[in-house]
Amino acid sequence: MTNKPAHKQTYRVEGFTCAGCAAKFEKNVQHLDGVVDAKVNFGAAKITVYGDTTKDLVEKAGAFEGLRLTEDGMRKVQKEKEPFYRRYKHLLLSGFLILIAYSLSLTGIENNQILSTLSFAAAIVIGGYRLFETGFKNLFKLEFDMRTLMTIAIIGAALIGEWGEGAIVVLLFAISEVLEAYSMDKARESIRSLMDIAPPQALIIRNGSEMIVDAEDIEIGDIMLVKPGQKIAMDGDILEGASYINQAAITGESVPVEKIRGDAVFAGTLNKEGYLKVIVTKRIEDTTLAKIIHLVEEAQGEKAPSQAFVDVFAKYYTPIIMILAFLVAVIPPLLSGGDWSMWVYQGLSVLVVGCPCALVISTPVAIVTAIGNAAKNGILIKGGVYLEELGRLKAIAFDKTGTLTKGEPEVTDMIRLGDVEESELWMMMSTLEFHSQHPLAHAFIKKAEELKIDYRLCEVFEFQSHTGKGISGRIGDNRYYLGSQSLFVQTPSTEFENLQNEGKTVMVFGTADTPLALVAVADEVRDASKEVINHLHELGIEQSVMLTGDHEKTARSIGNRIGVKEIKAGLLPEEKLGLIKTYMKTYGRVAMVGDGINDAPALAASNVGIAMGGAGTDTALETADIALMNDDLRKLPYIIRLSRSTLSIIKQNISFAIGIKLLALLLVIPGWLTLWIAIFADMGATLLVTLNGLRLIRIKDRK
């Protein structure tokens, strides 16, 4: 008997102030009746619940933080923004009471001193009621997180008569949480903004009538009308019309792409000039845009190695701080007769300075910001682990066809060997190829169309395919051949060999005994390939290698032209896989760049698999670690720079967050540590690491 899979429901969460609170919310939901499991994605501000429970019960599990849930979906929920004074009225009132308290204390009048203490106490209760609610619950359960530390410190400060400092700690901690929540919202914004790209409605033809239909209600097979200047609401194929489409939102490319009948268009792209009739091919939750948003949000929830380290560190760090604070409070008075109130105060300061806010947020804010930045530039990074791996790459292997080259054979040379006019030669060659199923036939047809030659006017009789050699057919009174040298009595060897040495496929055209032309066909190198390889070498990539199943001469010609350091030709998929494993042993971190389909084994085995052409290619989106949506190799140096900047900022944040704590803790030795210094050290560190992480928004793609 098989177990029925648990019901799955995903909600968007509003109100997260810190990663620790997100972890507590996840644990609370996991303990609800009927819940099998729950996973919080702090980076995307979402929770996925497996099991049978209600939205109200899940929301109640987050009541300690005042969390609010909305149904997950493609539509961005528009919520009214509360005025600042209403949203943070408890902070404003707390701050106002602190000012009154200090004003009263400065008068020196005894009654005013009592009023001052009462005012500080009111500020503590009003500003910290949510903090205390969670802190006391955690204390009774012996769960020691940052709120538990703060609760003990503030209550302790009040007990030893430091009401003013206790109130200031409450206010500054609340401000710190607001800043932390704001910085994470700012980091998430780049992905949330993608939800607004596709219009919420579209003009649809149903039952012969035009009507405006909500995107959620549009079905596969519906006919969508898109006017010039409008955004496309759904993925589909063009039935009628032609236009230039701005695909920057999906692929990151700034130049509009020409689209004609039969071409695919994507939700969220802009129709520049033509009137289009489009047949819808995907529902709203399955569009390329929806997949990008979903995959990026999932990526933001994946923990990078540095984040996993921080989580483990914080788990042991908090209890250690508790023990250290206790020892600071009791050992000096017991051993050397120190003043109890002074050393208890020092111990409370240790609790405050030990609050791990800055450390916990140091990594996620950088990861979320970087992944969001990449997505807006047409690059899908599937998780923090791949983002970090990119920055450590020592070698990159490239597939040739479709990666370093365009993947489409093109006619590059035609040498006349007789007196027949060039246009007549093209007419005969293209009409022969029109009857062929050979992969190179398209190159001839394309060339004829470029030259505006109507090859259909020429009639071919007795067409024949010569397996492995070429084709032939009777045109007029003669039988003409197009293919390898073996079809002809003799061919000019010098020109033939020269073209072959350039890595081109060379064919001969003519009658059996009279060659009339040599035609060279090649898979053209991408314009950016050489520039990208040079840029990667400048960035310090030690090894670049081209792996291809093509023959040696073609591979050598292309590899030498673009400047890769090593060329491996005539490879089967399993041989590519073996080479990737060898390079990993030699260089450590290795990336494989391919098309996401026929290079699957090598892509999977490498440290980072990078797929070309993610837009509209489900295989690339689902199997690669990174997808270049625009099929543009020039994005590669950009994501390596972005990754290295992310690694650098994460290291800076962790070092600073730990360093500032240690520096503040050293002030305990001479007895200089105060609650003021402690909370400013914690708040200042949190603010600086978040601002440092948000710097990744500014890293641009240099084109």
Short mmCIF file of N, CA and C in Angstrom, two decimals, residues 67-133:
data_model
loop_
_atom_site.label_atom_id
_atom_site.label_comp_id
_atom_site.label_asym_id
_atom_site.label_seq_id
_atom_site.Cartn_x
_atom_site.Cartn_y
_atom_site.Cartn_z
N LEU A 67 2.98 37.96 11.67
CA LEU A 67 3.09 37.59 10.25
C LEU A 67 1.72 37.53 9.59
N ARG A 68 1.68 37.92 8.31
CA ARG A 68 0.44 37.85 7.52
C ARG A 68 0.71 37.01 6.29
N LEU A 69 -0.25 36.17 5.90
CA LEU A 69 -0.09 35.28 4.76
C LEU A 69 -1.01 35.67 3.62
N THR A 70 -0.52 35.50 2.39
CA THR A 70 -1.35 35.66 1.20
C THR A 70 -1.11 34.44 0.31
N GLU A 71 -2.11 34.10 -0.50
CA GLU A 71 -1.98 32.96 -1.41
C GLU A 71 -0.85 33.23 -2.39
N ASP A 72 -0.06 32.19 -2.66
CA ASP A 72 1.02 32.33 -3.63
C ASP A 72 0.44 32.29 -5.04
N GLY A 73 0.97 33.10 -5.90
CA GLY A 73 0.49 33.10 -7.28
C GLY A 73 1.31 34.05 -8.12
N MET A 74 0.98 34.11 -9.42
CA MET A 74 1.73 34.97 -10.33
C MET A 74 1.38 36.44 -10.16
N ARG A 75 0.19 36.73 -9.67
CA ARG A 75 -0.23 38.12 -9.52
C ARG A 75 0.40 38.72 -8.28
N LYS A 76 1.04 39.85 -8.44
CA LYS A 76 1.62 40.52 -7.28
C LYS A 76 0.50 41.18 -6.49
N VAL A 77 0.43 40.87 -5.20
CA VAL A 77 -0.65 41.39 -4.38
C VAL A 77 -0.40 42.86 -4.08
N GLN A 78 -1.39 43.69 -4.45
CA GLN A 78 -1.27 45.11 -4.17
C GLN A 78 -1.85 45.38 -2.79
N LYS A 79 -1.03 45.82 -1.87
CA LYS A 79 -1.53 46.09 -0.53
C LYS A 79 -1.35 47.57 -0.22
N GLU A 80 -2.31 48.10 0.49
CA GLU A 80 -2.25 49.50 0.87
C GLU A 80 -1.12 49.70 1.87
N LYS A 81 -0.31 50.72 1.60
CA LYS A 81 0.79 50.99 2.52
C LYS A 81 0.26 51.78 3.71
N GLU A 82 0.54 51.24 4.90
CA GLU A 82 0.15 51.96 6.11
C GLU A 82 1.02 53.19 6.24
N PRO A 83 0.44 54.30 6.71
CA PRO A 83 1.27 55.48 6.98
C PRO A 83 2.35 55.12 8.00
N PHE A 84 3.49 55.78 7.87
CA PHE A 84 4.63 55.47 8.73
C PHE A 84 4.26 55.56 10.22
N TYR A 85 3.52 56.64 10.58
CA TYR A 85 3.20 56.86 11.99
C TYR A 85 2.31 55.75 12.55
N ARG A 86 1.45 55.15 11.68
CA ARG A 86 0.56 54.10 12.16
C ARG A 86 1.30 52.76 12.26
N ARG A 87 2.15 52.52 11.28
CA ARG A 87 2.86 51.25 11.24
C ARG A 87 3.86 51.13 12.39
N TYR A 88 4.50 52.25 12.71
CA TYR A 88 5.54 52.20 13.74
C TYR A 88 5.16 53.08 14.94
N LYS A 89 3.86 53.14 15.25
CA LYS A 89 3.40 54.01 16.33
C LYS A 89 4.00 53.61 17.68
N HIS A 90 4.21 52.28 17.88
CA HIS A 90 4.78 51.83 19.15
C HIS A 90 6.23 52.33 19.31
N LEU A 91 6.97 52.41 18.18
CA LEU A 91 8.34 52.92 18.25
C LEU A 91 8.35 54.42 18.51
N LEU A 92 7.46 55.14 17.80
CA LEU A 92 7.39 56.59 17.98
C LEU A 92 6.99 56.95 19.41
N LEU A 93 6.00 56.21 19.94
CA LEU A 93 5.55 56.48 21.31
C LEU A 93 6.64 56.14 22.32
N SER A 94 7.34 55.02 22.08
CA SER A 94 8.43 54.62 22.95
C SER A 94 9.53 55.69 22.96
N GLY A 95 9.89 56.16 21.76
CA GLY A 95 10.91 57.20 21.65
C GLY A 95 10.49 58.49 22.35
N PHE A 96 9.21 58.86 22.20
CA PHE A 96 8.68 60.07 22.84
C PHE A 96 8.75 59.96 24.37
N LEU A 97 8.39 58.78 24.91
CA LEU A 97 8.44 58.56 26.36
C LEU A 97 9.87 58.63 26.89
N ILE A 98 10.84 58.12 26.09
CA ILE A 98 12.25 58.18 26.49
C ILE A 98 12.71 59.64 26.58
N LEU A 99 12.30 60.46 25.61
CA LEU A 99 12.65 61.90 25.64
C LEU A 99 12.08 62.57 26.88
N ILE A 100 10.81 62.26 27.20
CA ILE A 100 10.16 62.83 28.39
C ILE A 100 10.93 62.40 29.64
N ALA A 101 11.26 61.07 29.67
CA ALA A 101 11.96 60.53 30.84
C ALA A 101 13.29 61.23 31.08
N TYR A 102 14.07 61.44 29.99
CA TYR A 102 15.36 62.11 30.15
C TYR A 102 15.19 63.57 30.55
N SER A 103 14.16 64.21 30.01
CA SER A 103 13.88 65.62 30.37
C SER A 103 13.56 65.73 31.86
N LEU A 104 12.75 64.79 32.36
CA LEU A 104 12.37 64.80 33.77
C LEU A 104 13.57 64.52 34.67
N SER A 105 14.44 63.59 34.23
CA SER A 105 15.60 63.21 35.06
C SER A 105 16.60 64.35 35.19
N LEU A 106 16.62 65.26 34.21
CA LEU A 106 17.58 66.36 34.23
C LEU A 106 17.19 67.46 35.22
N THR A 107 15.93 67.46 35.67
CA THR A 107 15.47 68.52 36.59
C THR A 107 16.04 68.35 37.99
N GLY A 108 16.36 67.09 38.37
CA GLY A 108 16.91 66.82 39.70
C GLY A 108 15.86 66.76 40.79
N ILE A 109 14.59 67.01 40.47
CA ILE A 109 13.51 66.95 41.46
C ILE A 109 13.16 65.49 41.71
N GLU A 110 12.99 65.13 43.02
CA GLU A 110 12.82 63.73 43.40
C GLU A 110 11.57 63.11 42.78
N ASN A 111 10.46 63.84 42.85
CA ASN A 111 9.22 63.31 42.26
C ASN A 111 9.36 63.09 40.76
N ASN A 112 10.09 64.01 40.14
CA ASN A 112 10.33 63.88 38.70
C ASN A 112 11.18 62.65 38.39
N GLN A 113 12.07 62.28 39.32
CA GLN A 113 12.90 61.08 39.11
C GLN A 113 12.02 59.83 39.07
N ILE A 114 10.99 59.82 39.93
CA ILE A 114 10.06 58.68 39.94
C ILE A 114 9.28 58.65 38.64
N LEU A 115 8.81 59.84 38.21
CA LEU A 115 8.07 59.93 36.93
C LEU A 115 8.95 59.52 35.76
N SER A 116 10.24 59.90 35.86
CA SER A 116 11.20 59.54 34.81
C SER A 116 11.34 58.02 34.71
N THR A 117 11.46 57.35 35.87
CA THR A 117 11.58 55.89 35.88
C THR A 117 10.33 55.24 35.32
N LEU A 118 9.16 55.77 35.70
CA LEU A 118 7.89 55.24 35.18
C LEU A 118 7.79 55.43 33.67
N SER A 119 8.29 56.58 33.20
CA SER A 119 8.27 56.86 31.76
C SER A 119 9.19 55.91 30.99
N PHE A 120 10.38 55.63 31.57
CA PHE A 120 11.30 54.65 30.96
C PHE A 120 10.65 53.26 30.93
N ALA A 121 9.99 52.91 32.04
CA ALA A 121 9.33 51.60 32.12
C ALA A 121 8.24 51.47 31.07
N ALA A 122 7.46 52.56 30.90
CA ALA A 122 6.39 52.55 29.88
C ALA A 122 6.99 52.40 28.49
N ALA A 123 8.12 53.09 28.25
CA ALA A 123 8.80 53.00 26.94
C ALA A 123 9.27 51.57 26.68
N ILE A 124 9.77 50.91 27.74
CA ILE A 124 10.23 49.52 27.60
C ILE A 124 9.07 48.60 27.24
N VAL A 125 7.94 48.76 27.94
CA VAL A 125 6.78 47.89 27.71
C VAL A 125 6.18 48.14 26.33
N ILE A 126 5.99 49.41 25.94
CA ILE A 126 5.35 49.74 24.66
C ILE A 126 6.26 49.36 23.49
N GLY A 127 7.54 49.70 23.61
CA GLY A 127 8.45 49.42 22.49
C GLY A 127 8.86 47.96 22.38
N GLY A 128 8.76 47.21 23.51
CA GLY A 128 9.29 45.85 23.49
C GLY A 128 8.31 44.75 23.78
N TYR A 129 6.98 45.08 23.71
CA TYR A 129 6.02 44.04 24.10
C TYR A 129 6.11 42.81 23.21
N ARG A 130 6.32 42.98 21.88
CA ARG A 130 6.42 41.81 20.99
C ARG A 130 7.72 41.05 21.26
N LEU A 131 8.77 41.80 21.55
CA LEU A 131 10.06 41.19 21.88
C LEU A 131 9.92 40.33 23.14
N PHE A 132 9.27 40.89 24.18
CA PHE A 132 9.13 40.17 25.45
C PHE A 132 8.21 38.96 25.32
N GLU A 133 7.16 39.12 24.51
CA GLU A 133 6.20 38.02 24.32
C GLU A 133 6.93 36.77 23.83
#
